[in-house]
mmCIF file of C-alpha atoms in Angstrom:
data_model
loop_
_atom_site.group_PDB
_atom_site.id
_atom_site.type_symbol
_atom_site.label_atom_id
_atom_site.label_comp_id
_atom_site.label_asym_id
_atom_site.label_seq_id
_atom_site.Cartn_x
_atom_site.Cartn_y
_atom_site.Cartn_z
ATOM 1 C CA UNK G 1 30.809 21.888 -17.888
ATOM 2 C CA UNK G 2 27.195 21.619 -17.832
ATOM 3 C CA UNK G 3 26.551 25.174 -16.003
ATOM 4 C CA UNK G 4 28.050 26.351 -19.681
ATOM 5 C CA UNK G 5 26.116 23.698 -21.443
ATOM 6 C CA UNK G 6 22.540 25.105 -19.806
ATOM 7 C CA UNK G 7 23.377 28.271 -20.975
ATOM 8 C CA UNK G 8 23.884 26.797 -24.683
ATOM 9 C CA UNK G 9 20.255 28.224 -25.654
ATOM 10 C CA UNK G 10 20.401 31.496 -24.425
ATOM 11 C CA UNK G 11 19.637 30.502 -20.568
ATOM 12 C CA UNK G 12 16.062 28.953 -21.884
ATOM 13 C CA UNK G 13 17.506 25.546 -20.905
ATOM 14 C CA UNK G 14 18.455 26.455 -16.982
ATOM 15 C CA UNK G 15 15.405 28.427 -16.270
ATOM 16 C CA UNK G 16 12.872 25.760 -17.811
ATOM 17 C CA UNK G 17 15.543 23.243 -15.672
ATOM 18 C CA UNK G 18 14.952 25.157 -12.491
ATOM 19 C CA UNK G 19 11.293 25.579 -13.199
ATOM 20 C CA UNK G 20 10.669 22.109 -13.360
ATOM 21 C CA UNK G 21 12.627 21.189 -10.433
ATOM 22 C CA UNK G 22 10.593 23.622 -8.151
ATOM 23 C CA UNK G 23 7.358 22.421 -9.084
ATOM 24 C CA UNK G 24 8.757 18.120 -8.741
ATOM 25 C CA UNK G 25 10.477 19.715 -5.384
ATOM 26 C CA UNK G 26 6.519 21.213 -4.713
ATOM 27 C CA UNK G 27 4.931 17.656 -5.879
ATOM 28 C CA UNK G 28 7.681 15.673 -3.542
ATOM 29 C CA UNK G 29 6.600 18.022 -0.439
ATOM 30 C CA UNK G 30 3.244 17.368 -1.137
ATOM 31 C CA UNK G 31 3.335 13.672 -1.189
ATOM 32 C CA UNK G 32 5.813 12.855 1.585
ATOM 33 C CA UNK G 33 2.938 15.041 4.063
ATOM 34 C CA UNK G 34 0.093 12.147 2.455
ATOM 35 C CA UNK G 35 2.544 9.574 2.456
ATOM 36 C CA UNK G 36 3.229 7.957 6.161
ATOM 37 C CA UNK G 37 6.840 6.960 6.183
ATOM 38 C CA UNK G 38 5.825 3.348 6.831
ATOM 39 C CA UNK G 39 4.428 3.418 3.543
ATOM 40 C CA UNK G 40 7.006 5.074 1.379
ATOM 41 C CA UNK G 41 9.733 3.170 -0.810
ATOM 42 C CA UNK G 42 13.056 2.677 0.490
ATOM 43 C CA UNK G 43 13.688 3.262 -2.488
ATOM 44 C CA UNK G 44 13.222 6.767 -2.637
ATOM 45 C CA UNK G 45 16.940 7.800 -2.294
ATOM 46 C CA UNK G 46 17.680 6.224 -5.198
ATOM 47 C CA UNK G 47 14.731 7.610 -7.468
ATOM 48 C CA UNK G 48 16.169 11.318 -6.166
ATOM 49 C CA UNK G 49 19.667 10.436 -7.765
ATOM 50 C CA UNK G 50 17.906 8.751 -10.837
ATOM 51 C CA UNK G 51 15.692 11.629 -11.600
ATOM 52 C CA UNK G 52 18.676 14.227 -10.708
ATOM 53 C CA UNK G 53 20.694 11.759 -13.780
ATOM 54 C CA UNK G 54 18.169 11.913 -15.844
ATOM 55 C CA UNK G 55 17.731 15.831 -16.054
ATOM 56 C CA UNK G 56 22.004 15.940 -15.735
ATOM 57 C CA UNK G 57 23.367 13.757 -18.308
ATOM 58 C CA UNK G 58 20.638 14.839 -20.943
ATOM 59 C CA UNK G 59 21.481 18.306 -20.501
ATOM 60 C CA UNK G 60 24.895 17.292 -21.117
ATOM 61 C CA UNK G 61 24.225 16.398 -23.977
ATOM 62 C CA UNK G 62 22.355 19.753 -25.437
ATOM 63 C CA UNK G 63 18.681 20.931 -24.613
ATOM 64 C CA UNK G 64 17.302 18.888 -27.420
ATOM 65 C CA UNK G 65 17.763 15.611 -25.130
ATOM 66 C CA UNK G 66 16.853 17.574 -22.468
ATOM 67 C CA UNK G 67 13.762 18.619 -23.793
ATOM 68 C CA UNK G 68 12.806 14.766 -25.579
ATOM 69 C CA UNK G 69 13.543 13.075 -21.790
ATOM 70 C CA UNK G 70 11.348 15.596 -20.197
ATOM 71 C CA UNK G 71 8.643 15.380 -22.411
ATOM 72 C CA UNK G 72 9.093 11.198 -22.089
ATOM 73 C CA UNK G 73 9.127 11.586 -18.653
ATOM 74 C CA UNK G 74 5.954 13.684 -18.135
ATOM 75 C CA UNK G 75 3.749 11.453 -20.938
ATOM 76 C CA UNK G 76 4.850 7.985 -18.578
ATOM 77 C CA UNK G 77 4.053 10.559 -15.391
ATOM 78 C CA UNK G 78 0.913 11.455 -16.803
ATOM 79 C CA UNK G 79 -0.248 8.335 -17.620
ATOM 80 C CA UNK G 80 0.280 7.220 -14.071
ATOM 81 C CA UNK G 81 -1.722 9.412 -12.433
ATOM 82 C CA UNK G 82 -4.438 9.094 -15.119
ATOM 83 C CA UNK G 83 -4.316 5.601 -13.639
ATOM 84 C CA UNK G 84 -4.526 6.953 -10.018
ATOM 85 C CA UNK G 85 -7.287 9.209 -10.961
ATOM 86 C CA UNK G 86 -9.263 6.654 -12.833
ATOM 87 C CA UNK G 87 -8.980 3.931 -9.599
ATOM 88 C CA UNK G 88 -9.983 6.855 -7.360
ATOM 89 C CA UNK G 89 -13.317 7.890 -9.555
ATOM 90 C CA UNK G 90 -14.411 4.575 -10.187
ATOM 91 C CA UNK G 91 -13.877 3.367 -6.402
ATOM 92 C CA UNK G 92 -15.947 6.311 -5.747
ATOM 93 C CA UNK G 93 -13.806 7.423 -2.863
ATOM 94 C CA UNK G 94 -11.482 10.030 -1.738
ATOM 95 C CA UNK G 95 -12.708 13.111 -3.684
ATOM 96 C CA UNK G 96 -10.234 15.312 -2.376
ATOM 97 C CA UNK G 97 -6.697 13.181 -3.655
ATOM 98 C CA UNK G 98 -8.677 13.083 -6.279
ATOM 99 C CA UNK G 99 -8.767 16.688 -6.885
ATOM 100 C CA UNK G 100 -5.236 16.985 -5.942
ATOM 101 C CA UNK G 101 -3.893 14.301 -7.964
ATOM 102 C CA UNK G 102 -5.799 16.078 -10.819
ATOM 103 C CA UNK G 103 -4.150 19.287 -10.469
ATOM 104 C CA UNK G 104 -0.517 18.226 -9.899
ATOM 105 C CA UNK G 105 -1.233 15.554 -12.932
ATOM 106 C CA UNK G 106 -2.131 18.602 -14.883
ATOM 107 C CA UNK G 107 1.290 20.419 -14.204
ATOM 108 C CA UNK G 108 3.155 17.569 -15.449
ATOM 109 C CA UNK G 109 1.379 18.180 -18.932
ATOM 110 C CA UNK G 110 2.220 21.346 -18.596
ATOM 111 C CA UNK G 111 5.735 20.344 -18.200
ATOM 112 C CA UNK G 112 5.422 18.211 -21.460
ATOM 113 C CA UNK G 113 4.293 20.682 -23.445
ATOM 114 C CA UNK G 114 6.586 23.003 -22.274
ATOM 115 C CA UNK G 115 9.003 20.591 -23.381
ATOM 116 C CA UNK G 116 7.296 20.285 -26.750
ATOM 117 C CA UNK G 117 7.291 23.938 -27.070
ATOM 118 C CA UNK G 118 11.027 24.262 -26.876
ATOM 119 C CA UNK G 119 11.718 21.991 -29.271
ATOM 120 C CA UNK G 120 9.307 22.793 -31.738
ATOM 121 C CA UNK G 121 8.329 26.374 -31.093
ATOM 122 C CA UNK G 122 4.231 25.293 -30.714
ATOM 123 C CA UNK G 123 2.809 22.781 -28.648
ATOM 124 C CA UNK G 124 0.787 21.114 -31.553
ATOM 125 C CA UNK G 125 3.955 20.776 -33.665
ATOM 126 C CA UNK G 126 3.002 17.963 -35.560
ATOM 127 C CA UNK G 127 6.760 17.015 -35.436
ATOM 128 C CA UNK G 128 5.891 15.988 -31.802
ATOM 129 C CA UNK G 129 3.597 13.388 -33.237
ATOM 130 C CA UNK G 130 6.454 11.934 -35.041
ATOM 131 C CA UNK G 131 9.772 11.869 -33.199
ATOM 132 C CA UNK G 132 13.053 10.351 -35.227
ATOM 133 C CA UNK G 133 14.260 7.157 -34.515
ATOM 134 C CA UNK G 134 16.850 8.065 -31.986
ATOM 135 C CA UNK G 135 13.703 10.170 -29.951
ATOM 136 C CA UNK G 136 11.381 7.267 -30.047
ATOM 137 C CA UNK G 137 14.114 4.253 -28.808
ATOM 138 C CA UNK G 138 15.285 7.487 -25.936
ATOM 139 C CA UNK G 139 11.276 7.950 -24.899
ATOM 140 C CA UNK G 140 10.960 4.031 -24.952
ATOM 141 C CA UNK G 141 14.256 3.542 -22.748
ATOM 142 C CA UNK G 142 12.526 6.569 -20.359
ATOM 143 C CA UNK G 143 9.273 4.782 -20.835
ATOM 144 C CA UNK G 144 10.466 1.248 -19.500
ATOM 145 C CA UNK G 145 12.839 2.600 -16.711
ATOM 146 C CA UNK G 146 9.407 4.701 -15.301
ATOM 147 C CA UNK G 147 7.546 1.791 -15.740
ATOM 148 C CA UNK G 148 10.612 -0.805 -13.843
ATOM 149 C CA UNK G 149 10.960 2.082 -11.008
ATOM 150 C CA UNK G 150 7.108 2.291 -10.110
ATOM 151 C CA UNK G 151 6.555 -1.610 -10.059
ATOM 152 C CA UNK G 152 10.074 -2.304 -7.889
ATOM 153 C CA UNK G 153 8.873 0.954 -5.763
ATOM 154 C CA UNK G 154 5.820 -1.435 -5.089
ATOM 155 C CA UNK G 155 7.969 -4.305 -3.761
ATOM 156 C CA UNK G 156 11.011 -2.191 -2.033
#
């Protein structure tokens, strides 16, 4: 069922799918070498299955809700690392991560507006300014979820 369902747009759906999962798949790589296992989340296994639902059920439901999670995702993901970034520039320290976290930060907007893109056909569709009610309470539910995982991530 949703091998037929990704091909519902003409195979855009699967290939932007598989896109994005090789470059989180690159961004995961990257950050369990940086990471020391004593200082990772347990939680981790769980996040893997979460953000595996979250692309799954979504597509399920047509690339539309694909697209609107993605793009929900990527704004709470780039927010986060603007954080990062920000702590790391005005510490002053660690110029490299810095660098790094910039770059992968930046292919996560790239992923949004990719996301943008297919739903709109331009990445300044000013559509994307002003999502329908159904988009806004989905990106808000995305939103919160991000926001619950990083802080129990934190503690766990």
């Amino acid at each position: 069922r949703s091998r037929m369902n990704l091909e519902t747009d003409g195979g855009r759906m699967r290939l932007f799918a598989e896109h994005h999962m090789a470059t989180e798949q690159a961004h995961l790589d990257i950050m369990l070498k940086l990471v020391p296992a004593s200082n990772r989340t347990r939680l981790l296994p769980i996040w893997r299955a979460a953000a595996l639902s979250l692309g799954f059920f979504p597509a399920l439901a047509g690339p539309r809700c694909l697209y609107w999670t993605v793009a929900s995702v990527e704004t709470f993901v780039e927010e986060h690392y603007q954080a990062q970034i920000m702590r790391l520039r005005e510490e002053k320290v660690l110029p490299e991560m810095t660098v790094l976290l910039e770059r992968l930060c930046a292919e996560e907007v790239e992923h949004k507006n990719e996301a943008v893109e297919a739903l709109f056909g331009s990445r300044d569709a000013p559509e994307a300014l002003s999502p329908g009610v159904v988009a806004r309470a989905w990106g808000s539910i995305v939103g919160v979820g991000s926001v619950a995982a990083v802080e129990a991530s934190k503690l766990v």
